[in-house]
Amino acid sequence: MRLGITEFIDCAHFLPGHPKCGQIHGHTYKIEVIIEGEASGGMVVDFNELKAQTREVLAQYDHRNWNDVLPFPSVENICELLSRQLKQRISFPLLIRVWEGNGKWAEM
Ligand SMILES: [Zn+2]
């Protein structure tokens, strides 16, 4: 069974050398985390636990500038960074999808 949560953070970024995105600007990032596991005893995992782990990772970046942590903070690179950090905390197989505003996302 799959279980998912959705969280939001607001961040600034710019993409060095990009004609449009080279200017500093901001996005609301929507982060979806989907895990897979057995619903033993009626639960795969407690939503509170999943949300707490995800929020701890995201809190490091909320209302910050991605360029302070990533040289080229594309949604692909942000997705990779968050995936790596979530996997250190969450033991289930997981999928992460990061939305950069509306209509654009990366997942892995
Ligand atoms: Zn942007």
Short mmCIF file of N, CA and C and ligand atoms in Angstrom, two decimals:
data_model
loop_
_atom_site.label_atom_id
_atom_site.label_comp_id
_atom_site.label_asym_id
_atom_site.label_seq_id
_atom_site.Cartn_x
_atom_site.Cartn_y
_atom_site.Cartn_z
N MET A 1 0.84 -1.19 0.00
CA MET A 1 0.00 0.00 0.00
C MET A 1 0.88 1.25 0.00
N ARG A 2 0.38 2.29 -0.66
CA ARG A 2 1.12 3.56 -0.66
C ARG A 2 0.42 4.57 0.23
N LEU A 3 1.27 5.39 0.86
CA LEU A 3 0.77 6.42 1.76
C LEU A 3 1.50 7.72 1.41
N GLY A 4 0.78 8.81 1.35
CA GLY A 4 1.44 10.05 0.94
C GLY A 4 1.08 11.23 1.81
N ILE A 5 2.02 12.17 1.87
CA ILE A 5 1.77 13.44 2.56
C ILE A 5 2.20 14.59 1.63
N THR A 6 1.68 15.77 1.91
CA THR A 6 2.03 16.96 1.13
C THR A 6 2.42 18.08 2.09
N GLU A 7 3.54 18.71 1.81
CA GLU A 7 4.01 19.84 2.61
C GLU A 7 4.40 20.98 1.67
N PHE A 8 4.48 22.19 2.22
CA PHE A 8 4.82 23.36 1.41
C PHE A 8 5.93 24.16 2.09
N ILE A 9 6.85 24.68 1.27
CA ILE A 9 7.83 25.65 1.77
C ILE A 9 7.97 26.78 0.75
N ASP A 10 8.40 27.94 1.22
CA ASP A 10 8.64 29.09 0.35
C ASP A 10 10.13 29.39 0.35
N CYS A 11 10.71 29.48 -0.84
CA CYS A 11 12.15 29.69 -0.95
C CYS A 11 12.49 30.62 -2.11
N ALA A 12 13.63 31.27 -1.97
CA ALA A 12 14.19 32.07 -3.06
C ALA A 12 15.21 31.23 -3.82
N HIS A 13 15.44 31.57 -5.07
CA HIS A 13 16.55 30.98 -5.82
C HIS A 13 16.79 31.76 -7.10
N PHE A 14 17.92 31.49 -7.73
CA PHE A 14 18.18 31.92 -9.11
C PHE A 14 19.07 30.86 -9.74
N LEU A 15 18.97 30.76 -11.06
CA LEU A 15 19.78 29.78 -11.79
C LEU A 15 20.87 30.53 -12.55
N PRO A 16 22.13 30.44 -12.05
CA PRO A 16 23.21 31.20 -12.66
C PRO A 16 23.31 30.94 -14.17
N GLY A 17 23.36 32.03 -14.94
CA GLY A 17 23.53 31.92 -16.38
C GLY A 17 22.25 31.71 -17.17
N HIS A 18 21.14 31.50 -16.47
CA HIS A 18 19.86 31.27 -17.18
C HIS A 18 19.26 32.61 -17.60
N PRO A 19 18.82 32.74 -18.86
CA PRO A 19 18.32 34.04 -19.34
C PRO A 19 17.13 34.58 -18.54
N LYS A 20 16.22 33.73 -18.12
CA LYS A 20 15.04 34.18 -17.37
C LYS A 20 15.21 33.96 -15.86
N CYS A 21 15.60 32.77 -15.49
CA CYS A 21 15.66 32.39 -14.07
C CYS A 21 16.95 32.81 -13.38
N GLY A 22 17.79 33.58 -14.11
CA GLY A 22 19.04 34.07 -13.53
C GLY A 22 18.81 35.20 -12.53
N GLN A 23 17.63 35.81 -12.55
CA GLN A 23 17.28 36.84 -11.57
C GLN A 23 16.70 36.17 -10.32
N ILE A 24 17.10 36.68 -9.16
CA ILE A 24 16.58 36.07 -7.94
C ILE A 24 15.06 36.26 -7.86
N HIS A 25 14.38 35.20 -7.50
CA HIS A 25 12.91 35.20 -7.38
C HIS A 25 12.52 34.08 -6.43
N GLY A 26 11.23 33.96 -6.18
CA GLY A 26 10.79 32.95 -5.21
C GLY A 26 9.73 32.03 -5.75
N HIS A 27 9.58 30.89 -5.09
CA HIS A 27 8.52 29.94 -5.40
C HIS A 27 7.94 29.39 -4.11
N THR A 28 6.68 28.97 -4.18
CA THR A 28 6.16 28.06 -3.17
C THR A 28 6.41 26.66 -3.71
N TYR A 29 7.17 25.88 -2.97
CA TYR A 29 7.46 24.51 -3.37
C TYR A 29 6.50 23.58 -2.65
N LYS A 30 5.84 22.74 -3.44
CA LYS A 30 4.99 21.70 -2.85
C LYS A 30 5.79 20.41 -2.88
N ILE A 31 5.87 19.74 -1.75
CA ILE A 31 6.65 18.51 -1.66
C ILE A 31 5.71 17.36 -1.30
N GLU A 32 5.64 16.40 -2.18
CA GLU A 32 4.85 15.20 -1.92
C GLU A 32 5.79 14.05 -1.60
N VAL A 33 5.54 13.36 -0.52
CA VAL A 33 6.33 12.19 -0.14
C VAL A 33 5.39 11.00 -0.10
N ILE A 34 5.74 9.97 -0.86
CA ILE A 34 4.90 8.77 -0.93
C ILE A 34 5.74 7.57 -0.54
N ILE A 35 5.27 6.85 0.45
CA ILE A 35 6.01 5.66 0.89
C ILE A 35 5.19 4.42 0.58
N GLU A 36 5.87 3.28 0.59
CA GLU A 36 5.19 2.02 0.29
C GLU A 36 5.53 1.00 1.38
N GLY A 37 4.51 0.31 1.84
CA GLY A 37 4.75 -0.72 2.86
C GLY A 37 3.47 -1.49 3.16
N GLU A 38 3.60 -2.45 4.06
CA GLU A 38 2.46 -3.26 4.47
C GLU A 38 1.65 -2.50 5.53
N ALA A 39 0.32 -2.57 5.40
CA ALA A 39 -0.54 -1.93 6.39
C ALA A 39 -0.81 -2.91 7.53
N SER A 40 0.25 -3.28 8.25
CA SER A 40 0.08 -4.25 9.33
C SER A 40 -0.56 -3.57 10.53
N GLY A 41 -1.61 -4.17 11.05
CA GLY A 41 -2.34 -3.56 12.16
C GLY A 41 -3.12 -2.32 11.73
N GLY A 42 -3.36 -2.17 10.42
CA GLY A 42 -4.17 -1.06 9.94
C GLY A 42 -3.40 0.19 9.57
N MET A 43 -2.08 0.19 9.73
CA MET A 43 -1.28 1.37 9.40
C MET A 43 0.01 0.95 8.72
N VAL A 44 0.40 1.70 7.70
CA VAL A 44 1.75 1.52 7.13
C VAL A 44 2.74 2.21 8.07
N VAL A 45 2.43 3.47 8.37
CA VAL A 45 3.18 4.24 9.36
C VAL A 45 2.25 5.34 9.85
N ASP A 46 2.50 5.83 11.03
CA ASP A 46 1.70 6.93 11.57
C ASP A 46 1.96 8.20 10.73
N PHE A 47 0.91 8.83 10.22
CA PHE A 47 1.06 10.08 9.45
C PHE A 47 1.88 11.10 10.22
N ASN A 48 1.66 11.19 11.52
CA ASN A 48 2.38 12.17 12.34
C ASN A 48 3.89 11.97 12.26
N GLU A 49 4.30 10.70 12.26
CA GLU A 49 5.72 10.36 12.19
C GLU A 49 6.30 10.76 10.83
N LEU A 50 5.56 10.44 9.78
CA LEU A 50 6.00 10.77 8.42
C LEU A 50 6.08 12.28 8.24
N LYS A 51 5.10 12.99 8.74
CA LYS A 51 5.08 14.45 8.63
C LYS A 51 6.21 15.07 9.46
N ALA A 52 6.43 14.55 10.65
CA ALA A 52 7.47 15.11 11.52
C ALA A 52 8.85 14.96 10.87
N GLN A 53 9.13 13.79 10.32
CA GLN A 53 10.43 13.55 9.66
C GLN A 53 10.60 14.47 8.46
N THR A 54 9.54 14.59 7.66
CA THR A 54 9.60 15.42 6.45
C THR A 54 9.76 16.90 6.83
N ARG A 55 9.01 17.35 7.82
CA ARG A 55 9.08 18.75 8.23
C ARG A 55 10.45 19.12 8.78
N GLU A 56 11.10 18.18 9.47
CA GLU A 56 12.43 18.47 9.99
C GLU A 56 13.43 18.70 8.86
N VAL A 57 13.29 17.92 7.82
CA VAL A 57 14.16 18.11 6.64
C VAL A 57 13.85 19.46 5.98
N LEU A 58 12.56 19.72 5.77
CA LEU A 58 12.16 20.93 5.03
C LEU A 58 12.42 22.21 5.81
N ALA A 59 12.36 22.14 7.14
CA ALA A 59 12.55 23.34 7.97
C ALA A 59 13.92 23.98 7.73
N GLN A 60 14.90 23.17 7.33
CA GLN A 60 16.24 23.71 7.05
C GLN A 60 16.23 24.68 5.88
N TYR A 61 15.22 24.59 5.01
CA TYR A 61 15.22 25.35 3.76
C TYR A 61 14.08 26.36 3.63
N ASP A 62 13.07 26.24 4.48
CA ASP A 62 11.91 27.13 4.39
C ASP A 62 12.33 28.59 4.64
N HIS A 63 11.86 29.49 3.76
CA HIS A 63 12.18 30.91 3.84
C HIS A 63 13.69 31.19 3.77
N ARG A 64 14.38 30.33 3.01
CA ARG A 64 15.81 30.52 2.77
C ARG A 64 16.03 30.62 1.26
N ASN A 65 17.29 30.85 0.92
CA ASN A 65 17.69 30.92 -0.48
C ASN A 65 18.39 29.61 -0.85
N TRP A 66 17.85 28.89 -1.81
CA TRP A 66 18.45 27.60 -2.23
C TRP A 66 19.89 27.78 -2.69
N ASN A 67 20.24 28.96 -3.21
CA ASN A 67 21.59 29.18 -3.71
C ASN A 67 22.64 29.14 -2.59
N ASP A 68 22.19 29.26 -1.33
CA ASP A 68 23.13 29.13 -0.21
C ASP A 68 23.53 27.67 0.01
N VAL A 69 22.77 26.72 -0.53
CA VAL A 69 23.09 25.30 -0.32
C VAL A 69 23.38 24.53 -1.60
N LEU A 70 22.90 25.04 -2.74
CA LEU A 70 23.12 24.35 -4.01
C LEU A 70 23.66 25.34 -5.04
N PRO A 71 24.72 24.99 -5.77
CA PRO A 71 25.26 25.90 -6.77
C PRO A 71 24.28 26.17 -7.93
N PHE A 72 23.46 25.18 -8.26
CA PHE A 72 22.49 25.35 -9.35
C PHE A 72 21.15 24.75 -8.89
N PRO A 73 20.35 25.56 -8.17
CA PRO A 73 19.15 25.00 -7.53
C PRO A 73 17.95 24.87 -8.46
N SER A 74 18.12 24.00 -9.45
CA SER A 74 16.99 23.63 -10.30
C SER A 74 16.07 22.71 -9.48
N VAL A 75 14.85 22.53 -9.95
CA VAL A 75 13.92 21.65 -9.22
C VAL A 75 14.46 20.21 -9.20
N GLU A 76 15.21 19.85 -10.24
CA GLU A 76 15.81 18.51 -10.28
C GLU A 76 16.82 18.34 -9.14
N ASN A 77 17.68 19.35 -8.97
CA ASN A 77 18.71 19.26 -7.93
C ASN A 77 18.12 19.36 -6.53
N ILE A 78 17.06 20.15 -6.39
CA ILE A 78 16.38 20.25 -5.09
C ILE A 78 15.74 18.90 -4.75
N CYS A 79 15.12 18.29 -5.73
CA CYS A 79 14.48 16.98 -5.55
C CYS A 79 15.51 15.93 -5.10
N GLU A 80 16.68 15.95 -5.73
CA GLU A 80 17.75 15.01 -5.38
C GLU A 80 18.22 15.21 -3.94
N LEU A 81 18.42 16.48 -3.58
CA LEU A 81 18.88 16.80 -2.23
C LEU A 81 17.86 16.35 -1.18
N LEU A 82 16.59 16.67 -1.40
CA LEU A 82 15.56 16.31 -0.41
C LEU A 82 15.38 14.80 -0.34
N SER A 83 15.46 14.13 -1.49
CA SER A 83 15.32 12.68 -1.52
C SER A 83 16.42 12.01 -0.68
N ARG A 84 17.66 12.49 -0.86
CA ARG A 84 18.80 11.94 -0.12
C ARG A 84 18.58 12.11 1.39
N GLN A 85 18.12 13.28 1.79
CA GLN A 85 17.95 13.54 3.22
C GLN A 85 16.77 12.78 3.82
N LEU A 86 15.69 12.64 3.04
CA LEU A 86 14.52 11.90 3.54
C LEU A 86 14.85 10.42 3.69
N LYS A 87 15.65 9.89 2.76
CA LYS A 87 15.99 8.47 2.80
C LYS A 87 16.84 8.12 4.03
N GLN A 88 17.56 9.11 4.56
CA GLN A 88 18.34 8.88 5.78
C GLN A 88 17.44 8.73 7.00
N ARG A 89 16.21 9.24 6.90
CA ARG A 89 15.31 9.27 8.04
C ARG A 89 14.16 8.28 7.93
N ILE A 90 13.78 7.98 6.69
CA ILE A 90 12.58 7.16 6.48
C ILE A 90 13.01 5.82 5.89
N SER A 91 12.63 4.75 6.57
CA SER A 91 13.15 3.44 6.18
C SER A 91 12.32 2.77 5.08
N PHE A 92 11.18 3.33 4.70
CA PHE A 92 10.35 2.73 3.65
C PHE A 92 10.85 3.15 2.26
N PRO A 93 10.58 2.31 1.24
CA PRO A 93 10.83 2.78 -0.12
C PRO A 93 10.00 4.04 -0.34
N LEU A 94 10.62 5.08 -0.88
CA LEU A 94 9.86 6.33 -1.01
C LEU A 94 10.04 7.01 -2.35
N LEU A 95 9.00 7.72 -2.72
CA LEU A 95 9.01 8.56 -3.91
C LEU A 95 8.79 9.99 -3.45
N ILE A 96 9.54 10.89 -4.03
CA ILE A 96 9.35 12.30 -3.70
C ILE A 96 9.07 13.07 -4.99
N ARG A 97 8.08 13.94 -4.94
CA ARG A 97 7.78 14.84 -6.06
C ARG A 97 7.83 16.26 -5.54
N VAL A 98 8.65 17.08 -6.19
CA VAL A 98 8.81 18.47 -5.78
C VAL A 98 8.23 19.37 -6.88
N TRP A 99 7.24 20.15 -6.49
CA TRP A 99 6.61 21.11 -7.40
C TRP A 99 7.25 22.47 -7.22
N GLU A 100 7.66 23.08 -8.34
CA GLU A 100 8.17 24.45 -8.31
C GLU A 100 7.02 25.32 -8.78
N GLY A 101 6.27 25.88 -7.83
CA GLY A 101 5.05 26.61 -8.19
C GLY A 101 4.02 25.63 -8.76
N ASN A 102 3.21 26.12 -9.69
CA ASN A 102 2.18 25.27 -10.29
C ASN A 102 2.63 24.79 -11.66
N GLY A 103 2.40 23.54 -11.93
CA GLY A 103 2.59 23.04 -13.29
C GLY A 103 3.99 22.54 -13.62
N LYS A 104 4.93 22.60 -12.66
CA LYS A 104 6.29 22.11 -12.93
C LYS A 104 6.73 21.26 -11.75
N TRP A 105 7.20 20.05 -12.03
CA TRP A 105 7.68 19.22 -10.95
C TRP A 105 8.77 18.28 -11.40
N ALA A 106 9.50 17.75 -10.41
CA ALA A 106 10.47 16.69 -10.64
C ALA A 106 10.19 15.62 -9.60
N GLU A 107 10.40 14.37 -9.94
CA GLU A 107 10.22 13.30 -8.95
C GLU A 107 11.30 12.26 -9.10
N MET A 108 11.55 11.57 -8.02
CA MET A 108 12.49 10.43 -8.06
C MET A 108 12.16 9.47 -6.94
ZN ZN B 1 12.56 29.67 -10.23
#
